[in-house]
Structure formats: C-alpha cells, structure tokens
Coordinates of C-alpha atoms and ligand atoms in Angstrom, one line a residue:
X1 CA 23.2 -9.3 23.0
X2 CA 22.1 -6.2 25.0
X3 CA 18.6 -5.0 24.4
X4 CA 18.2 -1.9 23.8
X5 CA 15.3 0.2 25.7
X6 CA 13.6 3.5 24.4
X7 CA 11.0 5.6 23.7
X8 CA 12.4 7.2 20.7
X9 CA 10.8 6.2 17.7
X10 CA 13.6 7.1 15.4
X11 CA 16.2 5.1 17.5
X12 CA 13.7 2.0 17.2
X13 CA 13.2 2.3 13.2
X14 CA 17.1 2.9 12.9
X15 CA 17.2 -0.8 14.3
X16 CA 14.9 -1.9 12.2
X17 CA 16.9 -0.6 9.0
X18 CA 20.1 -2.1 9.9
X19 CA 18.4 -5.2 10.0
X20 CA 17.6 -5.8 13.5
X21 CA 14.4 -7.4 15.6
X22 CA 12.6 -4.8 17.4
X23 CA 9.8 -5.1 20.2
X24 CA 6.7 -2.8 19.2
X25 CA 3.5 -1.5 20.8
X26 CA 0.2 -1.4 18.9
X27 CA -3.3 -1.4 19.9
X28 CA -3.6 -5.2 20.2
X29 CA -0.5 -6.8 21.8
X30 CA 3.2 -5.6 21.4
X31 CA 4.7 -7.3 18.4
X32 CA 8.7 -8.5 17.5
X33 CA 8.9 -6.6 14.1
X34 CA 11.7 -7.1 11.4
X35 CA 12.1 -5.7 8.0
X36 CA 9.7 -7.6 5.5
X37 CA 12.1 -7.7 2.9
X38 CA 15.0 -8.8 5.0
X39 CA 15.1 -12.6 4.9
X40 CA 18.5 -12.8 7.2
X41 CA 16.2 -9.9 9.9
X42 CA 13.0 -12.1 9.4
X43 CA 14.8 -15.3 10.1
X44 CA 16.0 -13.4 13.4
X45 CA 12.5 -13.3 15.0
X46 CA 11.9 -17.1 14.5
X47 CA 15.4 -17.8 16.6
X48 CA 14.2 -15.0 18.7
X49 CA 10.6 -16.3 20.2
X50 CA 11.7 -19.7 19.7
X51 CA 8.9 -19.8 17.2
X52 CA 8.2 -22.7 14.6
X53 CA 9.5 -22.0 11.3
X54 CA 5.9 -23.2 9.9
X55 CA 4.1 -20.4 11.3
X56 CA 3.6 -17.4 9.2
X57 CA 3.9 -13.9 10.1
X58 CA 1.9 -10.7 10.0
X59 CA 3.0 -7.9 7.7
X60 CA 2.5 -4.6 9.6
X61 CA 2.3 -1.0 7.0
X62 CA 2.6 2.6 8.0
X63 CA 0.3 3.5 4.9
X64 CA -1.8 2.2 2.7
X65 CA 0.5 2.5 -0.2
X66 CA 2.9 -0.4 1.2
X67 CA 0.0 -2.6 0.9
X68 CA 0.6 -3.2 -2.7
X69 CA 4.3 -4.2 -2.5
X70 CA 3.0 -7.2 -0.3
X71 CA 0.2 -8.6 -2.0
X72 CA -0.5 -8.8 -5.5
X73 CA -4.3 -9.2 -5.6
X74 CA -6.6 -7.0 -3.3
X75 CA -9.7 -8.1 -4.1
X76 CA -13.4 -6.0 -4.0
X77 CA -14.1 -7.4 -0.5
X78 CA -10.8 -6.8 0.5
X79 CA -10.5 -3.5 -0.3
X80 CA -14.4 -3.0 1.2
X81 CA -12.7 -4.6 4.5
X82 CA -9.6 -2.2 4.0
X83 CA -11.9 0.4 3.7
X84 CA -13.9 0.2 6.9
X85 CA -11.6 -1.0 9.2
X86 CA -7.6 0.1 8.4
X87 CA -6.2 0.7 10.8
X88 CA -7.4 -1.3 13.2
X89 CA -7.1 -4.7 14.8
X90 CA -7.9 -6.3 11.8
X91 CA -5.4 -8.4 9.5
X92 CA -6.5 -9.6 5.9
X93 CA -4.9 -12.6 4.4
X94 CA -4.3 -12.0 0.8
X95 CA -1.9 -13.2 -2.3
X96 CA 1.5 -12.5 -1.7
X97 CA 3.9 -10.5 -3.8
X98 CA 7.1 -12.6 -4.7
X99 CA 9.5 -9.4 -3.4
X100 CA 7.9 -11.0 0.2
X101 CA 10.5 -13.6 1.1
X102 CA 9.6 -17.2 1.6
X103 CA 10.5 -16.9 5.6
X104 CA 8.4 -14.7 6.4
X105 CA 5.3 -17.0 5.2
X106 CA 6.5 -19.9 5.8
X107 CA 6.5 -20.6 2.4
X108 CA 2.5 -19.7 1.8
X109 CA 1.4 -18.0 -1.3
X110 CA -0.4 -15.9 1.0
X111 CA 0.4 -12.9 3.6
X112 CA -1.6 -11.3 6.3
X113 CA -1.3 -7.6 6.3
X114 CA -2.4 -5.1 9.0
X115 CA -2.4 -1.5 9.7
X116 CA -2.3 -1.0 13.3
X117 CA -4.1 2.0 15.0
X118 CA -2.3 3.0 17.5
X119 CA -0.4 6.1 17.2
X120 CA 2.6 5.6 18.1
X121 CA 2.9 2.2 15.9
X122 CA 1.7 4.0 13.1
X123 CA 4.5 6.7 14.1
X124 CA 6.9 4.0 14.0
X125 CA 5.8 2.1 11.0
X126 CA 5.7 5.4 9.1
X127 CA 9.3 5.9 9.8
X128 CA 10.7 2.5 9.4
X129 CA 9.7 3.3 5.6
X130 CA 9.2 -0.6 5.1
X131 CA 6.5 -3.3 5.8
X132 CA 7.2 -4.8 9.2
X133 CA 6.3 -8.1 9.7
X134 CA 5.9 -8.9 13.5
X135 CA 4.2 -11.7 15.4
X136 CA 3.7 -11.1 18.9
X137 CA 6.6 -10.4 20.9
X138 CA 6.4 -13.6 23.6
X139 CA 8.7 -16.7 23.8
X140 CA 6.5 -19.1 21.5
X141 CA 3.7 -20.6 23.7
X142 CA 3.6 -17.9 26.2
X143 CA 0.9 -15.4 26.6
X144 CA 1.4 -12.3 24.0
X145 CA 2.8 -9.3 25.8
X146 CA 0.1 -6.5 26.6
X147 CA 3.5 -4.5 28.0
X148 CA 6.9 -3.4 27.4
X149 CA 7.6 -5.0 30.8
X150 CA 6.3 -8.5 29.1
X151 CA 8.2 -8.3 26.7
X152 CA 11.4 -8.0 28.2
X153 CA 10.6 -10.8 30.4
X154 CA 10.7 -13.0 27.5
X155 CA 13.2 -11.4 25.2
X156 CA 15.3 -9.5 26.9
X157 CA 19.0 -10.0 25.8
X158 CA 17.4 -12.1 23.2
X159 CA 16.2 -9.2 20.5
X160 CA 18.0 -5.6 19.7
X161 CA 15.6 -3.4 20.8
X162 CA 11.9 -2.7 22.9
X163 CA 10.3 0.7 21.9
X164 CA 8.6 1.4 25.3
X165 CA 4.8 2.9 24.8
X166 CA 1.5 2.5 27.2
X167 CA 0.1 -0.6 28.1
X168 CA -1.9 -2.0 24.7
X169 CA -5.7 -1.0 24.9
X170 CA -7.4 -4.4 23.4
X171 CA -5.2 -6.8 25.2
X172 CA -5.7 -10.0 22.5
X173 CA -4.3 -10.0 18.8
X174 CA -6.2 -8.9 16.0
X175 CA -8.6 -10.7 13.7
X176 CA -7.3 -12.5 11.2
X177 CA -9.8 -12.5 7.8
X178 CA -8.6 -14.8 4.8
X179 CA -9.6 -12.7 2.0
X180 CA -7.7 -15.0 -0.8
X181 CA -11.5 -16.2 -1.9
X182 CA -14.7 -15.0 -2.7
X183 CA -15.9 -16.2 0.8
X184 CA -14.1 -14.2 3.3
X185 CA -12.8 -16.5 6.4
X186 CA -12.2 -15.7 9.3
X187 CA -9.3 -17.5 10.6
X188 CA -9.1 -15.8 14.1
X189 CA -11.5 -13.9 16.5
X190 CA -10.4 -10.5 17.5
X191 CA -11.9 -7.2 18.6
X192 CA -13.3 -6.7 14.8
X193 CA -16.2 -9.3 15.3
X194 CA -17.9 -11.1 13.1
X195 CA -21.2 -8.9 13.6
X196 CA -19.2 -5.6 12.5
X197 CA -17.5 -7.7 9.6
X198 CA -20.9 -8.9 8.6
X199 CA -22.4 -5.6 8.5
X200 CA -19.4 -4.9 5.6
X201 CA -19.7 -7.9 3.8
X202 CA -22.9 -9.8 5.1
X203 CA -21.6 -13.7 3.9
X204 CA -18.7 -13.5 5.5
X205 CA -18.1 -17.1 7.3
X206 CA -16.1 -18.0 10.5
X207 CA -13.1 -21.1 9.6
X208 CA -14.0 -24.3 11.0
X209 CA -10.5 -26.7 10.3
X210 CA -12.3 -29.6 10.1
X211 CA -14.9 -28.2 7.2
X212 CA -11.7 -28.3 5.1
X213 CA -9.5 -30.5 3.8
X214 CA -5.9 -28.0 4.0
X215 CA -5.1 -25.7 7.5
X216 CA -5.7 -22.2 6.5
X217 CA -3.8 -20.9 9.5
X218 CA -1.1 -22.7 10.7
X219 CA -1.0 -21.2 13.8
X220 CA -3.4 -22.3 15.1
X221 CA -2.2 -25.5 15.5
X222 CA 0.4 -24.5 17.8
X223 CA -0.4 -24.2 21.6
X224 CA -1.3 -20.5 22.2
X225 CA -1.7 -18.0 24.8
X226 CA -1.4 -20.6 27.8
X227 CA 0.0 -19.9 31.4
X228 CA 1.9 -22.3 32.9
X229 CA -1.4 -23.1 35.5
X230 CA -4.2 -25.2 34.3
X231 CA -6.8 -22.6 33.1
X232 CA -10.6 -23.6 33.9
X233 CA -13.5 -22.3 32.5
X234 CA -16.6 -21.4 34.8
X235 CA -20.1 -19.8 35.5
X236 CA -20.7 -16.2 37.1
X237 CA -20.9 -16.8 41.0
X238 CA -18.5 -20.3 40.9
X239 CA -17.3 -21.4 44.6
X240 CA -13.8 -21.7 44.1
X241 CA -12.6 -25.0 45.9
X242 CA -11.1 -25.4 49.5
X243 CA -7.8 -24.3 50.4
X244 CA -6.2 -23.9 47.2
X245 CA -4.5 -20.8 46.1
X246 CA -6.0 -20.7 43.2
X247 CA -6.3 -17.4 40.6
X248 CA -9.4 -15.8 39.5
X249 CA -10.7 -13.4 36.9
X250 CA -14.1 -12.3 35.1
X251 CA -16.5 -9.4 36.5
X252 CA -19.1 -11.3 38.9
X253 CA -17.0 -11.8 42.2
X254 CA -15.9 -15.4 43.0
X255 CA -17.0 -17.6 45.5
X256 CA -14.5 -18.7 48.3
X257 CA -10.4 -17.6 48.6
X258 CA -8.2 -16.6 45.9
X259 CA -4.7 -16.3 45.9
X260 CA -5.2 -13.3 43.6
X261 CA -8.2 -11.9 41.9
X262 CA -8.7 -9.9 39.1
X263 CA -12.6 -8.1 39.0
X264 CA -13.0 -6.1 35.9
X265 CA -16.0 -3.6 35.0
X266 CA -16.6 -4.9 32.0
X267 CA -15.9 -7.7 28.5
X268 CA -13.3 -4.9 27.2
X269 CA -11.4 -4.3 30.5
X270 CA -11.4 -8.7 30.9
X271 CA -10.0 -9.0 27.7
X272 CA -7.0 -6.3 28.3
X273 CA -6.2 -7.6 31.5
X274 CA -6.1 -11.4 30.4
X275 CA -2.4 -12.2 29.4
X276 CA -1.1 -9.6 31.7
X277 CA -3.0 -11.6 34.8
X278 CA -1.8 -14.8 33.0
X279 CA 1.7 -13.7 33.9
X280 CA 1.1 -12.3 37.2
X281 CA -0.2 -16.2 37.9
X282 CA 2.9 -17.6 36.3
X283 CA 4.8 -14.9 38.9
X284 CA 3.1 -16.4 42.2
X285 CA 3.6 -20.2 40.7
X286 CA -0.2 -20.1 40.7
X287 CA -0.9 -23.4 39.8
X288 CA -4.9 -23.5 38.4
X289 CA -7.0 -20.1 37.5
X290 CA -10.6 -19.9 37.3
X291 CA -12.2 -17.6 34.2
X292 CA -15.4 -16.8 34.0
X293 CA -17.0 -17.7 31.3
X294 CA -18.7 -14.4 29.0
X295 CA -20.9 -13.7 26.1
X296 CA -19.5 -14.5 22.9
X297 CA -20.4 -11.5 21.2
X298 CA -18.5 -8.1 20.3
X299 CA -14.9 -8.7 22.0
X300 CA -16.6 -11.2 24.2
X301 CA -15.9 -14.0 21.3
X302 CA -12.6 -13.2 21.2
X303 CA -11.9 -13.5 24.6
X304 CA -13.8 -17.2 24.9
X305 CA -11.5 -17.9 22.4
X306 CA -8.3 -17.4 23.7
X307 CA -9.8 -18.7 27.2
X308 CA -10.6 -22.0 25.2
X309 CA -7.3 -22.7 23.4
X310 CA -5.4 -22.2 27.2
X311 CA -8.0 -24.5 28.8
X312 CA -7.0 -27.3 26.4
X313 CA -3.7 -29.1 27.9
Ligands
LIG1 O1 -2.7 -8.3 16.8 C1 -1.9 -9.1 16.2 O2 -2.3 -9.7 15.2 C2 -0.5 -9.1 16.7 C3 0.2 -7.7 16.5 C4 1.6 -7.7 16.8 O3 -0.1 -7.3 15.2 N1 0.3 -10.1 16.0 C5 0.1 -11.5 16.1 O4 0.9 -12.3 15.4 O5 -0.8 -11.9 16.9 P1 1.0 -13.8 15.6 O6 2.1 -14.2 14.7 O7 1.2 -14.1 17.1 O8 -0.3 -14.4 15.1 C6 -0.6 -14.4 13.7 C7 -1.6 -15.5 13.4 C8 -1.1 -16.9 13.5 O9 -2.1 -17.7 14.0 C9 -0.7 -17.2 12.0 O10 -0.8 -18.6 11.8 C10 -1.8 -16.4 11.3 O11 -2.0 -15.2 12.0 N2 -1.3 -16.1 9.9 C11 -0.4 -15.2 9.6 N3 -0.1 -15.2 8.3 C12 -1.0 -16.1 7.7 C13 -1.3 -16.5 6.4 N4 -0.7 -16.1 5.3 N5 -2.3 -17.4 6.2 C14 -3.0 -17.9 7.3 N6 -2.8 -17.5 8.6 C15 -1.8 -16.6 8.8
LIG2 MG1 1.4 -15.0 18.8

C-alpha cells in the first residue's frame, strides 16, 4: 500500500470516510485514526500497529455533540470533568453506546472519549464528521510518535494516509480517567494531573491494579513506550560509567561522556522530547540511556511514569 502524505485536511478526512487508517497530529502524540463506526476500518488499525486485539481504543470527537453517540451515560462528574478540561489531553472512560462496535473496545462495555486541543485535529475531526477512534500511531511496543516523521517510520506503506502538522506540544499521551463510577479513576497519568483533577472533583483516586480484583485498562499490561536500549533511571548530577556510549537526558547536566545528550530547560520541554530522543537512541543502536529522575508533580508524574514502564524489561 502507498501512504499517502499531506497537509490537507480535507484529503486526510476523505480517507477517513472511505474507510481508511489515517496518521493524525494532536496536542499529545500523533494518533492512527479510523472511523468509529466502521468495524472492517477499525479492525485495520489493529493489523496496522501490530497491536493486540485486547487493547481498547480512544474515541476522538470534533464536538461535543458526538459525545453522546459513544457513550450512553455521562455522568455529573463526568460532565464536571468535560466541562473543565475538553478539549484537552484528557480522555474519560465512560458507558458505551451499542452503535460503537465491539472492535473498537475490545469488547468492553466501556469507551474512552477525548477531544483533542490542537487545532488542527480539531480541524480535522470537525471535518471527518464522525468519532475517530485512534490509538497512537507507533508499531505496538514502540515509543508513540511525537512527529509525522515517527510515524512514517513505523507505518509507512503500512496505513493509507499521514496528515503532516508540527511536532506535538505535550510529547506523552493523555490522561486517561475512568468515569464509569462514582469514584473517578484514573487509569493513566498525563499532562491533566491529578492536582488539577482534584481541584474539579476533590475525591478523585489514582488506579492501583492490584487494589482490584478485574484490569481496568488493559493496556497497561502491554509493554509501552520502550526503546530498544535498557532505560535506567537516575539522580540529578549521575557520573555516567566508563567508556560506554551511553544516551542521556533530564535538565541537570550528566557526569562523564555521552554518546548523545539531550539537556532540556525544564519538566514540560523533558517530557516532549522523550519518545522523540527514544528514537534518535534506537537510530545510533544506543544500547543503555540514562534519565534523570524528576518531580512527580504537574507533567512531572507523567513523565516518571512512562520512564518507569520503559525501565522495566
Ligand atoms: O493522547 C492520547 O491518548 C493518544 C492520542 C492519539 O489521543 N492516544 C493514545 O492511545 O495514547 P493508546 O491506544 O496508545 O492508549 C490508550 C490507553 C490504553 O492504555 C488503553 O488500554 C486505555 O487507554 N483505554 C482505552 N479505552 C479504554 C477503556 N474503555 N477502558 C479502560 N482503558 C481504556
Ligand atoms: Mg499507545
């Protein structure tokens, strides 16, 4: 299959109507977006990234309206949480509709939803006329794509089309809150912390699998965001050993040689430049990279996070 590349919104939601998979930006990561009605389009992105059919998918909406055709209940928190932070990096699980077909689930009674807040998603999403679903748009197991360039490194020949925008501003995926009880969840950290959520709906609770008996996010079991290299976690001013070519990013300079560095002015430009540094490591067959360690709070959390889940091997 040739992949299609352009900057035309209209060309983009034209594949998206004839039932094709389509490589979006938004403000998080680029996502592989397919009709959310479509079962044969959303089975598509599943052969597409390689990704394992029990891993459910984010429903992205142009407007506020769409949200009721994919979930049937929106509860008072989640429409306080809809309130305060659509659109933005946030995705709320909540009951599914039955028009939602059982692919793009995974067979859960429930969906994530998200308005994303970048304009030129929303420009898309808007003209695609439908709910997109999309997870991100890397080969399953690889770091999400923070470019277009990503992405057609992992998919190219593979999907119909990339819509080609800027480099994504947040740089890790959005929040995911499970808003299907009383108790809102969340399920995964993002650039909507739990602080801000809490300041919405103060008993708002992060998801700790082995409180409870079921998985509430299946993903989450799979092996995320990794580089090929071993990842290793350290302190602000670490001596990075002998003579190995090793990579290095966080914002207090490094000890020692690197084989490539990445200093950043602050928690927000780390967590952009993550993934992207990730694949720039995989590039140079970089075999181990140093990250320094952060605050967990605001963005910070996130980023700890994702550093975590690529540490484990
Ligand atoms: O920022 C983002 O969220 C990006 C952009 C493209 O929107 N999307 C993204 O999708 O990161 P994905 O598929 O890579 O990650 C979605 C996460 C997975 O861990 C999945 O298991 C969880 O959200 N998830 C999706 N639907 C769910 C549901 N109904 N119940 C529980 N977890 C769900
Ligand atoms: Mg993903």
């Amino acid at each position: 299959m040739e992949t299609k590349l352009t900057r035309l919104v209209a060309e983009a939601a034209i594949c998206i109507k004839s039932g094709g998979v389509v490589a979006f930006p938004t403000e998080t990561v680029y996502g592989l977006g397919a009709d959310a009605f479509n079962a044969e389009a959303v089975a598509k992105i599943f052969e597409a990234k390689r990704r394992p059919g029990d891993n459910p998918l984010i429903a992205h909406v142009g407007s506020m309206d769409e949200i009721g055709s994919l979930a049937d209940d929106v509860n008072p928190t989640a429409k306080l949480l809809i309130e305060r932070f659509f659109p933005g990096p946030l995705t709320l699980v909540l009951a599914k509709s039955h028009r939602v077909p059982d692919a793009a689930t995974a067979g859960l009674e429930t969906i994530g939803v998200r308005m994303p807040a970048s304009e030129l998603a929303n420009d898309f999403l808007r003209t695609c006329g439908v709910p997109v679903v999309a997870p991100s748009a890397n080969l399953s197991g690889r770091p999400s794509p923070t470019t277009w360039q990503d992405v057609y490194e992992d998919l190219n020949g593979r999907i119909e089309c990339i819509l080609q925008g800027e480099a994504t501003d947040i740089g890790l995926e959005s929040t995911v809150v499970d808003c299907t009880t009383d108790t809102p969840f969340v399920l995964r950290a993002g650039a909507v912390s739990l602080e801000s959520l809490r300041a919405v709906v103060p008993f708002t609770q992060i998801y700790r699998a082995d409180d409870h008996a079921a998985p509430r996010s299946p993903g989450m079991r799979h092996k995320h965001y990794a580089p090929a290299a071993e990842v290793v976690i350290v302190d602000a001013g670490f001596e990075i050993p002998g003579q190995e070519a090793a990579g290095y990013i966080g914002m207090a300079r490094a000890n020692g040689s690197t084989g490539l560095e990445k200093l950043c002015d602050s928690v927000e430009e780390y967590a952009r430049s993550l993934f992207a540094f990730f694949r720039e490591c995989d590039r140079m067959k970089i075999r181990r990279i140093y990250c320094e360690r952060v605050d967990e709070e605001g963005i910070g959390a996130a980023l700890m996070d994702r550093l975590r889940r690529a540490e484990v091997r």
